[in-house]
Each structure stands twice: as C-alpha cells, then as structure tokens.
GROMACS .gro file of C-alpha atoms in nm:
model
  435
    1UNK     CA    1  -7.431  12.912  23.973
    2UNK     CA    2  -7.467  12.703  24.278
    3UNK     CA    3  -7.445  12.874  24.659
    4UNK     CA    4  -7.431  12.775  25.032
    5UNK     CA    5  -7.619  12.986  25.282
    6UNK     CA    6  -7.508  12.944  25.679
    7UNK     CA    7  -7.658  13.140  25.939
    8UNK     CA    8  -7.381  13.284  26.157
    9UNK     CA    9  -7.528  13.424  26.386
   10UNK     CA   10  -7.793  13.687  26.516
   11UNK     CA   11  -7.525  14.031  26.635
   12UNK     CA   12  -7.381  14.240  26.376
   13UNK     CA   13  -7.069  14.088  26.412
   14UNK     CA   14  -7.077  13.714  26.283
   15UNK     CA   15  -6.850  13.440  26.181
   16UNK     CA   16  -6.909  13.231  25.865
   17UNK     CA   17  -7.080  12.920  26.038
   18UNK     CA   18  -6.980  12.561  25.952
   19UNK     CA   19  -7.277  12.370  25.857
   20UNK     CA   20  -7.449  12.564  25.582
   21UNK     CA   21  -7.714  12.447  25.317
   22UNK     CA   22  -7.566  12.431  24.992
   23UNK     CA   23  -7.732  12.576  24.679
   24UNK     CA   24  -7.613  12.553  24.311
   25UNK     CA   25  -7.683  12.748  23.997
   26UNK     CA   26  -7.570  12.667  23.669
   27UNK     CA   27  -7.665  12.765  23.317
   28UNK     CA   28  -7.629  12.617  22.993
   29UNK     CA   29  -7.325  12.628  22.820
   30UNK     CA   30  -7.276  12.874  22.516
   31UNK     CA   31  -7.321  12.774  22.194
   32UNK     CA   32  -7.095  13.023  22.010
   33UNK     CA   33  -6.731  12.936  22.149
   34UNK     CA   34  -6.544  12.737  22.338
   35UNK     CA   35  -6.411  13.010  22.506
   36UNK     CA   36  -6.666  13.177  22.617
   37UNK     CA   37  -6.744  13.002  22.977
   38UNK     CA   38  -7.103  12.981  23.134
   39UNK     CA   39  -7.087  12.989  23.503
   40UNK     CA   40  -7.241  12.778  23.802
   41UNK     CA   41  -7.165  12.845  24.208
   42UNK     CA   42  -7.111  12.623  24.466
   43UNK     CA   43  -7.077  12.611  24.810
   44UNK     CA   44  -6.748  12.553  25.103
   45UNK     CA   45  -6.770  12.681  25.486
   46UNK     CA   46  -6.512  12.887  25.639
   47UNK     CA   47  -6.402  12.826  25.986
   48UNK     CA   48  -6.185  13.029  26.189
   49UNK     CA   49  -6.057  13.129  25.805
   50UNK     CA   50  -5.981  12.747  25.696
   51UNK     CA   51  -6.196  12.668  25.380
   52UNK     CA   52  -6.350  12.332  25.423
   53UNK     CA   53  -6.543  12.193  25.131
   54UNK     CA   54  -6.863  12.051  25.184
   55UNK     CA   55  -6.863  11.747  25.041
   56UNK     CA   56  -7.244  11.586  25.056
   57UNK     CA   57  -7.428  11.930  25.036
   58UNK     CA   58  -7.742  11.898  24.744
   59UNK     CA   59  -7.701  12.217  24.528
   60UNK     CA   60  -7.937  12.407  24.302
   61UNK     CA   61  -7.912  12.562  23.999
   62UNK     CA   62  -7.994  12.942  24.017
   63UNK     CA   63  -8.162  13.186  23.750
   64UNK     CA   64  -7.895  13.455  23.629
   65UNK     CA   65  -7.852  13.704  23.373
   66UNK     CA   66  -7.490  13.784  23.465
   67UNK     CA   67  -7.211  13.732  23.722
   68UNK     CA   68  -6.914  13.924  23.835
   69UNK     CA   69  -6.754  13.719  24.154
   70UNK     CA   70  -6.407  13.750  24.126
   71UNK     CA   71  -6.067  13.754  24.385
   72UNK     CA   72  -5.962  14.049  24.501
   73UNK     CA   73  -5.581  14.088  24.584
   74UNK     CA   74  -5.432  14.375  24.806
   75UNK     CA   75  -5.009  14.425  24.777
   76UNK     CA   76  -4.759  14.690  24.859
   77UNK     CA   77  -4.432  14.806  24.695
   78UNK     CA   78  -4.120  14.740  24.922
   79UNK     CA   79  -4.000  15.069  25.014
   80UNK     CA   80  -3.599  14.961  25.011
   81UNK     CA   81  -3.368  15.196  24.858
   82UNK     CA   82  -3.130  15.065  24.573
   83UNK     CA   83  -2.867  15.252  24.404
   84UNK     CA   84  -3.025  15.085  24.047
   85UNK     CA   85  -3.409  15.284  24.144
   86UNK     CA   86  -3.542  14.919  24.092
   87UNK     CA   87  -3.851  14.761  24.349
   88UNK     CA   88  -3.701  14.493  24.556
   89UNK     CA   89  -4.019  14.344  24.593
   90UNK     CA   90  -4.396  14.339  24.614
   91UNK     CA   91  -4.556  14.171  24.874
   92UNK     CA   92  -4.908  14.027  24.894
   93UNK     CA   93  -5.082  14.178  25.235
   94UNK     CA   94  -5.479  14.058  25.135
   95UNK     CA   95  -5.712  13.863  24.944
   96UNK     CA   96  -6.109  13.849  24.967
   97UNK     CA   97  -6.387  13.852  24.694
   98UNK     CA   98  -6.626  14.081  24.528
   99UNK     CA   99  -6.893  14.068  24.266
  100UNK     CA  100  -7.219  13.944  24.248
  101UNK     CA  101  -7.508  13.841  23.980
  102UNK     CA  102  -7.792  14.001  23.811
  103UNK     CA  103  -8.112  13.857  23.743
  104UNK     CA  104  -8.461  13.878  23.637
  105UNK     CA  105  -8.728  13.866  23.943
  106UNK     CA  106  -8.904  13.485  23.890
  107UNK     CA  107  -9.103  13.365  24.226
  108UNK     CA  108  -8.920  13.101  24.394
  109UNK     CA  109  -8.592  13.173  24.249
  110UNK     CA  110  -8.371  13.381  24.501
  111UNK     CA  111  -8.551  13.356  24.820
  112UNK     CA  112  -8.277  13.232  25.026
  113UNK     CA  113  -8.095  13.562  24.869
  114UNK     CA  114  -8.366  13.803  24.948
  115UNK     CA  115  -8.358  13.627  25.325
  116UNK     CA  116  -7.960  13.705  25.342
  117UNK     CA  117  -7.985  14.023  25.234
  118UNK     CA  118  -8.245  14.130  25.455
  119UNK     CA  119  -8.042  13.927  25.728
  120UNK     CA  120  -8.351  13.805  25.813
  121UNK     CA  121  -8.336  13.449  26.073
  122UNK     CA  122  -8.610  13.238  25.808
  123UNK     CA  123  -8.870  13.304  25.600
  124UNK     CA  124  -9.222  13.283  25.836
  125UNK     CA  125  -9.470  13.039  25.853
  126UNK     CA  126  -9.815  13.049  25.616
  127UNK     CA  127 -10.160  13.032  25.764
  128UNK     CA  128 -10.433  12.909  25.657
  129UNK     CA  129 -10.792  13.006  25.772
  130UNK     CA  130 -11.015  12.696  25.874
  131UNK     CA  131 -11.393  12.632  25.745
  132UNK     CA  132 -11.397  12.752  25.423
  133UNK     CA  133 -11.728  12.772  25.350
  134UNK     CA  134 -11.778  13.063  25.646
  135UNK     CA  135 -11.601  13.339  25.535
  136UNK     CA  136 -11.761  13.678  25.416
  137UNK     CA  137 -11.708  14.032  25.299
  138UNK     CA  138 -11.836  14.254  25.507
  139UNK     CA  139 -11.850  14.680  25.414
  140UNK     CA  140 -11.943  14.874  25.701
  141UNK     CA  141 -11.913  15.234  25.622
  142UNK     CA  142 -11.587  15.160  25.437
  143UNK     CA  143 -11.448  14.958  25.714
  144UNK     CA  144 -11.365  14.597  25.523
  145UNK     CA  145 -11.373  14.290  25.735
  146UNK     CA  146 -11.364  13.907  25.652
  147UNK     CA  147 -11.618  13.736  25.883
  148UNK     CA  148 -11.661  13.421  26.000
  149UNK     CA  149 -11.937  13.225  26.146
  150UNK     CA  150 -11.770  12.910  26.268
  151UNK     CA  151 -11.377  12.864  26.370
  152UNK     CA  152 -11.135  13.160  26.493
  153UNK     CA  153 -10.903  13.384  26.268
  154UNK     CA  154 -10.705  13.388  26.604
  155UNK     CA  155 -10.691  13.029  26.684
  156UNK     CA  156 -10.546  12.955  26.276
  157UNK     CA  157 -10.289  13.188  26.360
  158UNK     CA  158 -10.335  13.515  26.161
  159UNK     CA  159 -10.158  13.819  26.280
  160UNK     CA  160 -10.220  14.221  26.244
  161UNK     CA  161 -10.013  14.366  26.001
  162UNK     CA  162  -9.913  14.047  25.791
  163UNK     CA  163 -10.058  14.049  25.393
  164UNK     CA  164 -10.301  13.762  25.278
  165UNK     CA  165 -10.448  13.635  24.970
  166UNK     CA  166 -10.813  13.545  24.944
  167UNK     CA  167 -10.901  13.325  24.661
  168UNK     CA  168 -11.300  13.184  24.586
  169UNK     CA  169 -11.463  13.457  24.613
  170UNK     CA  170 -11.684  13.584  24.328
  171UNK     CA  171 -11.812  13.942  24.370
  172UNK     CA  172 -11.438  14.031  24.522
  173UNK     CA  173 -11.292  13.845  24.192
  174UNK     CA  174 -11.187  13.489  24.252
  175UNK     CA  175 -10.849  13.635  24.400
  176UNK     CA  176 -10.746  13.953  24.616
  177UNK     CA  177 -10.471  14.052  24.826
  178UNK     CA  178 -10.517  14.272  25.143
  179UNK     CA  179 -10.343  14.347  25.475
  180UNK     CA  180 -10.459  14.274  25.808
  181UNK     CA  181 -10.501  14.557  26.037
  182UNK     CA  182 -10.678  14.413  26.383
  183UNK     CA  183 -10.762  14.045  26.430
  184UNK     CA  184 -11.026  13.889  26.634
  185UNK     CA  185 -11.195  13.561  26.618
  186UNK     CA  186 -11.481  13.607  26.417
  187UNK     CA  187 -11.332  13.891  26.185
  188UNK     CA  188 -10.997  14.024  26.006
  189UNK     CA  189 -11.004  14.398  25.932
  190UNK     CA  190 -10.821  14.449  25.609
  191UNK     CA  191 -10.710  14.706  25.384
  192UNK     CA  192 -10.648  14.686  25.044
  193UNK     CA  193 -10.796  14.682  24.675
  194UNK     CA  194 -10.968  14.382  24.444
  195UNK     CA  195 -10.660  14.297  24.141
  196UNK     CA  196 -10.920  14.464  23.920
  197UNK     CA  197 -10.948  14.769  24.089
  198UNK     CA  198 -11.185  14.915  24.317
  199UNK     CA  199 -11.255  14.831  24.732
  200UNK     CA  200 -11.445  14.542  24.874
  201UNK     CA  201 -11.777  14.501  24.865
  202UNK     CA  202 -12.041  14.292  25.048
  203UNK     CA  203 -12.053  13.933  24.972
  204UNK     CA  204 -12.215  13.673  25.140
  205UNK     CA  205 -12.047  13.304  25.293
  206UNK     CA  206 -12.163  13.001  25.075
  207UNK     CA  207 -11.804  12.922  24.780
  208UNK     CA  208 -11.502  12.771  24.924
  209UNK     CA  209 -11.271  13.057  25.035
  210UNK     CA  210 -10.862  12.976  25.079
  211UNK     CA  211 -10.758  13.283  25.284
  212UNK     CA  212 -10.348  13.269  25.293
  213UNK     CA  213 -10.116  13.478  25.521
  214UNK     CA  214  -9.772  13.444  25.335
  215UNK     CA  215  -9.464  13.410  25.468
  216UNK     CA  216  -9.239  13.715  25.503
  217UNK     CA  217  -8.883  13.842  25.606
  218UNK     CA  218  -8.808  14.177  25.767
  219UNK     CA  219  -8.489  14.336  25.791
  220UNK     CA  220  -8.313  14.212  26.116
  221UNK     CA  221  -7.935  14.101  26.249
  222UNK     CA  222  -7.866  13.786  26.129
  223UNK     CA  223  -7.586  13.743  25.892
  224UNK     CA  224  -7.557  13.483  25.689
  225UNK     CA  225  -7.287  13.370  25.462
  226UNK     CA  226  -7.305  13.187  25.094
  227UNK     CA  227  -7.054  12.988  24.938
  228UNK     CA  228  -7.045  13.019  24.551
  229UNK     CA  229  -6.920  12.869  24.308
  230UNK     CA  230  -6.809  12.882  23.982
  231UNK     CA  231  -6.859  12.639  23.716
  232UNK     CA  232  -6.680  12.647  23.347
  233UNK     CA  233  -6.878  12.444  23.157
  234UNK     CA  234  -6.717  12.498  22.866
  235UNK     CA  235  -6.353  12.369  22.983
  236UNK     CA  236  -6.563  12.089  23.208
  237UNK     CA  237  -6.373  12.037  23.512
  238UNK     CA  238  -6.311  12.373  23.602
  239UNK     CA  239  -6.445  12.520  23.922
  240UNK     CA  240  -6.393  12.814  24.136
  241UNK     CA  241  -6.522  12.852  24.510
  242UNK     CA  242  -6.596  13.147  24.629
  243UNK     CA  243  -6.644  13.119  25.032
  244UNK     CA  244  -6.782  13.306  25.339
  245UNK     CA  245  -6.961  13.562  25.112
  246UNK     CA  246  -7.216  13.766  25.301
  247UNK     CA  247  -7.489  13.986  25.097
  248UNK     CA  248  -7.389  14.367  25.104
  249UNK     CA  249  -7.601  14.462  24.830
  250UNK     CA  250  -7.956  14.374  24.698
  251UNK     CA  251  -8.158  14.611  24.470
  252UNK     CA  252  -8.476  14.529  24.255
  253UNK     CA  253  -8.603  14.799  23.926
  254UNK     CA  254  -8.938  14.822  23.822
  255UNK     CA  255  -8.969  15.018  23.482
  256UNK     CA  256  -9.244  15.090  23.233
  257UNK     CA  257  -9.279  14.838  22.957
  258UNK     CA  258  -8.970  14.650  23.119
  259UNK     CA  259  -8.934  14.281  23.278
  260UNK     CA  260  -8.823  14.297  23.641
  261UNK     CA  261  -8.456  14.289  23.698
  262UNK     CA  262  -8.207  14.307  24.029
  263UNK     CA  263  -7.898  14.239  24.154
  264UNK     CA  264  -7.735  14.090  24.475
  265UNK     CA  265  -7.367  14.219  24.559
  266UNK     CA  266  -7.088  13.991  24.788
  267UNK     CA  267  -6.807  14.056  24.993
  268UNK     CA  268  -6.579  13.711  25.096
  269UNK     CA  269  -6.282  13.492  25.062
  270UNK     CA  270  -6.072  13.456  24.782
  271UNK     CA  271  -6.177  13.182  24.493
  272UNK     CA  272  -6.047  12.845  24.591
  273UNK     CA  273  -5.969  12.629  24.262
  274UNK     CA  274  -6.067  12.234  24.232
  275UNK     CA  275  -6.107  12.029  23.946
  276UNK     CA  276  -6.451  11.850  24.067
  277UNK     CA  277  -6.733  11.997  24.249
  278UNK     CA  278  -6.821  12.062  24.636
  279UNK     CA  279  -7.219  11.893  24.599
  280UNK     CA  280  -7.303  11.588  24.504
  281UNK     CA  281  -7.599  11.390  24.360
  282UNK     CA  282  -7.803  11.563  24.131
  283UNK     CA  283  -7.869  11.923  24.139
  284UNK     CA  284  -8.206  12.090  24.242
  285UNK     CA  285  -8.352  12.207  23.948
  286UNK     CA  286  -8.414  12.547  23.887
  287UNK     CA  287  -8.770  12.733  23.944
  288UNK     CA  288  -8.991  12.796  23.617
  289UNK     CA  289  -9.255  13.017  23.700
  290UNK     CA  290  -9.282  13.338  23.490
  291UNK     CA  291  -9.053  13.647  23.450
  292UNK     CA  292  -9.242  13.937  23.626
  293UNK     CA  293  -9.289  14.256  23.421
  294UNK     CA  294  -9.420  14.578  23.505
  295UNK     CA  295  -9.703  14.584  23.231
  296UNK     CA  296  -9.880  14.256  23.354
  297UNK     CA  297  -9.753  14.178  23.679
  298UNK     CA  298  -9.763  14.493  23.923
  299UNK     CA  299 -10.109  14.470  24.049
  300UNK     CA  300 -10.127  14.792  24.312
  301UNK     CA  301  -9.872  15.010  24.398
  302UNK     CA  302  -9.985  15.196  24.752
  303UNK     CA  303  -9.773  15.567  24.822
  304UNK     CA  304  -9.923  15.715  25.175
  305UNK     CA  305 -10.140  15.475  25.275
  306UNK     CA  306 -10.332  15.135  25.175
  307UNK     CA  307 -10.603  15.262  25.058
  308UNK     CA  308 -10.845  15.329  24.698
  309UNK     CA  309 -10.652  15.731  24.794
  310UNK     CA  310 -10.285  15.553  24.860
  311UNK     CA  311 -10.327  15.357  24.535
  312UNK     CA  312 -10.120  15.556  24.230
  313UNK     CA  313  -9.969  15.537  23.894
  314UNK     CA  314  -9.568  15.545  23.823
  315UNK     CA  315  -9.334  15.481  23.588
  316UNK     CA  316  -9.009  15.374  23.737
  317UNK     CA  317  -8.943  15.247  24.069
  318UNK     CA  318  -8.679  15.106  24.233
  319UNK     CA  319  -8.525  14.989  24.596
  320UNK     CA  320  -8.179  14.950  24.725
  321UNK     CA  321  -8.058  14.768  24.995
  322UNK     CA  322  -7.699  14.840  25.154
  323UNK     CA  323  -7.575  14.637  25.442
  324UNK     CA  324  -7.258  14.817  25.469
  325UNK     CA  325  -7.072  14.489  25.564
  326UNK     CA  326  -6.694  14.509  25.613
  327UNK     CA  327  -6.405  14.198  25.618
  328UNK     CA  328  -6.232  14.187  25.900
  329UNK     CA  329  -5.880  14.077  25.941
  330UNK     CA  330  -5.603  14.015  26.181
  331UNK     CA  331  -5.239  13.950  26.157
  332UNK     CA  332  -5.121  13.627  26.118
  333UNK     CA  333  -5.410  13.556  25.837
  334UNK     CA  334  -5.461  13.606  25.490
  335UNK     CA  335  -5.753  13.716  25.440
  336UNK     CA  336  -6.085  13.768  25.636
  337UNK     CA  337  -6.159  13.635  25.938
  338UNK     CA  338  -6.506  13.689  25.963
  339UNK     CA  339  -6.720  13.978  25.812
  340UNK     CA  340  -6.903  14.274  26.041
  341UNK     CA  341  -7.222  14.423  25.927
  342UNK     CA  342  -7.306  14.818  25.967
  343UNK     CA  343  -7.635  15.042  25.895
  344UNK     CA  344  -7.910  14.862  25.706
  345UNK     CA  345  -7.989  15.150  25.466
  346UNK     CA  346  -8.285  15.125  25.225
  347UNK     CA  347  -8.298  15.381  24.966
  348UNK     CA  348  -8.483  15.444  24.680
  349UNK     CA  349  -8.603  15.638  24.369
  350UNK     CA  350  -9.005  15.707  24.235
  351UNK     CA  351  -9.094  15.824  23.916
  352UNK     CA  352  -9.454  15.922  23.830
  353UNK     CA  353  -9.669  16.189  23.605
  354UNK     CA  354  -9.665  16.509  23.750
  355UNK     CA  355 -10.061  16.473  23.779
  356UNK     CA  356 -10.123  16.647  24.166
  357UNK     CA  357  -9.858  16.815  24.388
  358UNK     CA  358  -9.893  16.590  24.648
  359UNK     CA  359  -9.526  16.372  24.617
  360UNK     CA  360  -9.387  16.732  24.568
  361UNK     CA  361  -9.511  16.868  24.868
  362UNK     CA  362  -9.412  16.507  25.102
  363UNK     CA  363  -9.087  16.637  24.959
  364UNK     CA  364  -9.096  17.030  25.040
  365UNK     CA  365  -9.269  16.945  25.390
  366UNK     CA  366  -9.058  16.638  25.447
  367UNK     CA  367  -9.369  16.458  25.503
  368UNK     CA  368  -9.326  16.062  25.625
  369UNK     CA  369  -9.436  15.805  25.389
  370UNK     CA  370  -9.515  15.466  25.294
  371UNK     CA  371  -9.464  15.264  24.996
  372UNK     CA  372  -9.643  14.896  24.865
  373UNK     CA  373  -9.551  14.744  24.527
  374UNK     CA  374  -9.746  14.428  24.469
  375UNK     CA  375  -9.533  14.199  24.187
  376UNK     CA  376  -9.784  13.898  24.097
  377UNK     CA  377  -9.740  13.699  23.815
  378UNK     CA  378  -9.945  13.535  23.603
  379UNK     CA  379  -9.998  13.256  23.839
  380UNK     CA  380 -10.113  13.443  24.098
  381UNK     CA  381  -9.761  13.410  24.267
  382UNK     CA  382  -9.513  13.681  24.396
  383UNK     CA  383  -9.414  13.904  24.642
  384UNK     CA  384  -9.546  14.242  24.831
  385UNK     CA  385  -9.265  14.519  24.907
  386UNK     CA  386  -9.325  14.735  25.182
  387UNK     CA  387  -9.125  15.006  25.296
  388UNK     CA  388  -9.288  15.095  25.618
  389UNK     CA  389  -9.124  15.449  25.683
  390UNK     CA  390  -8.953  15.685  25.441
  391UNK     CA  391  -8.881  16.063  25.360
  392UNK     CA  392  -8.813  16.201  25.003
  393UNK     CA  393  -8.454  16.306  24.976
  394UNK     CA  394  -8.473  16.468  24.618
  395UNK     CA  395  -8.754  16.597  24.401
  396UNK     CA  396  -8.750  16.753  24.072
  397UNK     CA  397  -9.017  16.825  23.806
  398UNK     CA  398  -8.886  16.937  23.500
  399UNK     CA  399  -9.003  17.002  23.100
  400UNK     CA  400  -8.697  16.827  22.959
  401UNK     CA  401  -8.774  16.923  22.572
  402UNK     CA  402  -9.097  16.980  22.412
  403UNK     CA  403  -9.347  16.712  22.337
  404UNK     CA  404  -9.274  16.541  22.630
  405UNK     CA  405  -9.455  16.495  22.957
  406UNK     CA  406  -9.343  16.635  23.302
  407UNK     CA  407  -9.271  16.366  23.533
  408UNK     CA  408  -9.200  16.441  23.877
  409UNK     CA  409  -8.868  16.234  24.003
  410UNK     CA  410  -8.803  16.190  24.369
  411UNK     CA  411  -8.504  15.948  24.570
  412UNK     CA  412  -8.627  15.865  24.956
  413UNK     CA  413  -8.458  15.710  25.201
  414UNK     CA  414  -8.628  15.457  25.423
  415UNK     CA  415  -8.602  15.396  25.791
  416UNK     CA  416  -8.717  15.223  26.103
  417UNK     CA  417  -9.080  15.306  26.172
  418UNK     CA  418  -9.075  15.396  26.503
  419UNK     CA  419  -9.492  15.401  26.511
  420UNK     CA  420  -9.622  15.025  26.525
  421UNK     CA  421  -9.800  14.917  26.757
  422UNK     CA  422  -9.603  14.562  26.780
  423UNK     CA  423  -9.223  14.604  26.825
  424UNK     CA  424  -9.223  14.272  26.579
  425UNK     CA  425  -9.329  14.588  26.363
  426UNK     CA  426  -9.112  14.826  26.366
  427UNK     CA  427  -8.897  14.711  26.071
  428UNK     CA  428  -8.758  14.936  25.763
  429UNK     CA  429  -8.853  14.712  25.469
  430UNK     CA  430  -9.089  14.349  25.436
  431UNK     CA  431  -9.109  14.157  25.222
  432UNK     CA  432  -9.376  13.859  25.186
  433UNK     CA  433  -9.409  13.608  24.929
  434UNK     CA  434  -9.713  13.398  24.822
  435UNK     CA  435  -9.726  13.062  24.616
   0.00000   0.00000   0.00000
C-alpha cells in the first residue's frame, strides 16, 4: 500500500493541500492464484476537487494485514410517472471513499498514520541530555530525581511532563523509562518504574548514561489528508488512487497471549484508475523491527497514577479514536470538496482480575482517571499511550460459568484534562515514541 500525507491546515475545517509527501505500501503478491490481488497505495492531491497526480513523490511500502478502501457511490430513482410502472432513470448524485487497513503494531511503521489521526502538526523533537558521565539516581524519601553535576537539564531542552528513556545505568537496569514531572538545571524529577519492576534506587554518577526525551504527538486541529493507492500485483499494471482521504478512525487492542493489532479508518474521493503508478524511483522500504505482543512487550501499564500503587495487571485493553470527520459537498461538484472534522472522542475498554474494588468503585463514584500502557519491543523501541483524563462509562463483574475467574470489565471515555499546569498539557490522549 503506498500513501500521501498533506497537512491542510490547522481549523477543523480543512482543504486537502497540494503538496503532500507521498508514502507507498505494497506487499508481496500471492502465491495461490492469479486472482487473488495483493494491494499497494499510492498517493494524488486534490485541489479545489481536481485530482492531480503527483508525479515525482518517493513512496513507501507499508506493513498491513488487510485493506478495505473502496468507492462509494450515492444515486436516486427518478420519481417520473409512466403508464408501464417502469424507472425512467437513476441518476448518480455522489461519490467519495471508505475503508481502511488493519495491521499489526511494529515501531516505525505507521507513524505518519498515528500523527493524522491524532491531527497532530509533527511528531516533536528528541533531546538528549549532555555530559554523560554526570548523571545520578537520587531517592529522597521516595522522591526520584536524575542529578547532574556539570551541564543543565534545562539548557538540553527537557520539558515537564514529556517521557524519557535512560539507558547505562546498572543498579536501575541498563534501561528505564520514566516521566518528567519538574525540571531544573541540575535535576529531573521523574516518576515511573525500572522494566524489571520495582522504583529507583540510589546510584551514583561514574557509566555513560544516554537520557532520551522522545518525540510525541497530542491530539490537536490539524487535518491532514493521505492519498492511497492501490496496487494489483497480480494483474501488474493495475492501480487505483484513492485521494484526499483524511483519518476518521484509529484504534489499537492489547490482549493476553495476543500480538498487537489496530486499524486506521478513511473517508475521501472516489478511486481514480491508471495503468502506471503516481511515485517514482524506488520505493522506501518497509520497517523491520519486531511485532509487539502483549506477553513480552508491555512493560508497565499505570491506572490512577504513575506510580509502584498506579502500576496493575490486565488482560485486555484497548483505545479508540473517532474524529468524526464529515465530506463536504456543494452543487456543481461530484464529490467532496474538502472534508470537516468534529469531536475528537477517545474511548476505551479495560479488562482486569477482579483482585480489589478499586476500578469498581472509579466506576460507582465516577472517579477521574488516568491510564499509561508502555509497548516496548525487544529492541528497546516503542511507544507510551497516555490517556491523560478519563471516567468509566460501564462496569460489570460477573461469574460467567463455573471454573472460571471473575474479571471485572469496564468501557471509559477519555477527555480533555482540564488540570495541567501547561496549557501545551491539557490534551486527551499522547502518544510518544522512542528508537
């Protein structure tokens, strides 16, 4: 499959831009008939509603389990009356696009999705801390800091709030992830756990530290648009463009004893046919780091607060992100003219043991929350979920059969926390990535 992102712009209401980057995914072609197509997407811009193909764009291949983009077609029966009962007629009105693709969560491979469908303006920038041979671990009555004795946590660039990873340390295991709660120059209050469990304890400057603050994407208001297309590899010079399609949908499942699988869900123009692609030169080859599971690779998951208390058990969790976008149209087109985006609602559903009463009772008191997943691979690569704000919706804890465990099942709905300090803060979901 091969794509095209374009930033539009940063309102709610947006039109497709005209000078996107182009992105391609394709996937071998099947071995068992030569019917049976394998699909790749490409990219074309729409401007005021007139396709132009981008001719020059480098595409990439994309990682996909599935695909559903199709055309959409909208027509209405003529209403004329004939003395035979038969239609006179039936009249096109609209076209557009729907669909989307599945796939299995891989670092590297969908970023520019997750960034559309957060509508987020770009990925941030990483720091990097300075003089690595000054940092410490410092425990004062349970308050965890990273020290310094030479350089400035503020000068490097590290912000309050943002996630990091520490690697070099030996006491704190050669690699950690925390969050930053107050900066100053000499010291970085953090919060957190060590990957094998446990808080932070003392430990002395002296091994070359790397401390990282990833880049991240918050929800926000800028729409962007992707241009797929499709690819049939089997019938070879077969393609099918798919334009101004803006992310509506984006959801990600963690299960027990499961690899980590999501989706991403379009809205857009009508397929354009061709017989050749829109990219040329050679495509960007796809990513190859690990599939994530949820055996090996979720390292914490936080419910209520970062902390050793915050840090629980479950068994299924997943996130859903709606956009609510709409097409818009106009007479005198076919088609949309642009697309409109509404609410950003993130909602959810938690499955855990029912150990303690304490999700029950965030339910029954309708108790604000917080959630953390932490999905690292194997490579000590992969992205922290945070859902800064959120309030149970559902809750029920049932004995299904016998020999069974009770598990207590909630849904939540997330929302804008309203309580950060920094209005750069005050976001509904995060979502930061380290390499």
């Amino acid at each position: 499959m091969s794509r095209a992102i374009s930033s539009a712009c940063s309102s709610f209401s947006a039109k497709w831009s005209v000078t996107p980057e182009v992105r391609q995914w394709t996937s071998p072609p099947p071995s068992s008939s030569a019917v049976t197509i394998s699909p790749a997407l490409q990219a074309a811009v729409l401007d005021n509603a007139a396709v132009t193909f981008a001719k020059g764009n480098t595409l990439q291949n994309l990682r996909f389990t599935g695909e559903s983009f199709e055309s959409t077609l909208s027509d209405v029966r003529s209403d004329e009356i004939r003395s035979d009962r038969q239609v006179v007629d039936v009249v096109r009105v609209g076209v557009g696009s729907s669909g989307g693709f599945n796939f299995e969560l891989s670092y590297g491979a969908h970023d520019d999705w997750y960034q559309a469908a957060l509508q987020a303006a770009s990925w941030s920038a990483t720091v990097t801390a300075a003089n690595p041979t000054t940092h410490s671990v410092v425990d004062t009555a349970s308050v965890y800091t990273l020290h310094r004795s030479s350089g400035s946590y503020v000068t490097d660039g590290f912000t309050a709030q943002r996630w990091i990873k520490v690697t070099g340390f030996t006491t704190n295991g050669s690699t950690f992830f925390a969050k930053i709660t107050a900066v100053a120059a000499s010291d970085l209050t953090i919060v957190g756990l060590r990957l094998t469990g446990g808080v932070f304890l003392n430990e002395a400057a002296g091994a070359s530290v790397t401390i990282l603050q990833g880049g991240m994407i918050d929800n926000g208001t800028t729409l962007k648009t992707l241009i797929v297309e499709k690819q049939f590899l089997d019938l070879t010079t077969v393609f099918e463009s798919f334009n101004g399609n803006g992310v509506d949908g984006f959801s990600l499942a963690i299960a027990d004893q499961k690899k980590v699988t999501g989706s991403f869900s379009v809205i857009g123009k009508p397929a354009v046919g061709a017989s050749a692609t829109v990219g040329t030169g050679t495509n960007v080859a796809t990513t190859t780091q690990d599939i994530t599971n949820a055996t090996a690779h979720v390292r914490s998951f936080f419910e209520g607060a970062v902390s050793a208390a915050g840090a629980i058990g479950f068994v299924d969790l997943s996130v859903q992100v709606k956009n609510n976008l709409r097409a818009r149209t106009q007479c005198g087109t076919l088609g949309p003219v642009s697309e409109g985006s509404g609410f950003c609602e993130v909602t959810g559903n938690l499955k855990a043991y029912f150990s303690t009463v304490t999700l029950r009772d965030k339910f029954l008191n309708n108790t604000k929350s917080i959630a953390v997943v932490q999905l690292i691979d194997s490579n000590l690569k992969g992205y922290i979920i945070e859902l800064f704000a959120l309030r149970y919706s559902t809750n029920k804890n049932t004995a299904q059969a016998g020999n069974q465990d009770v598990f207590t099942d909630l849904s939540f709905k997330s929302f804008r926390d309203a309580s950060a300090a920094a209005a750069a803060d005050q976001k509904t979901i995060r979502i930061t990535r380290f390499a």
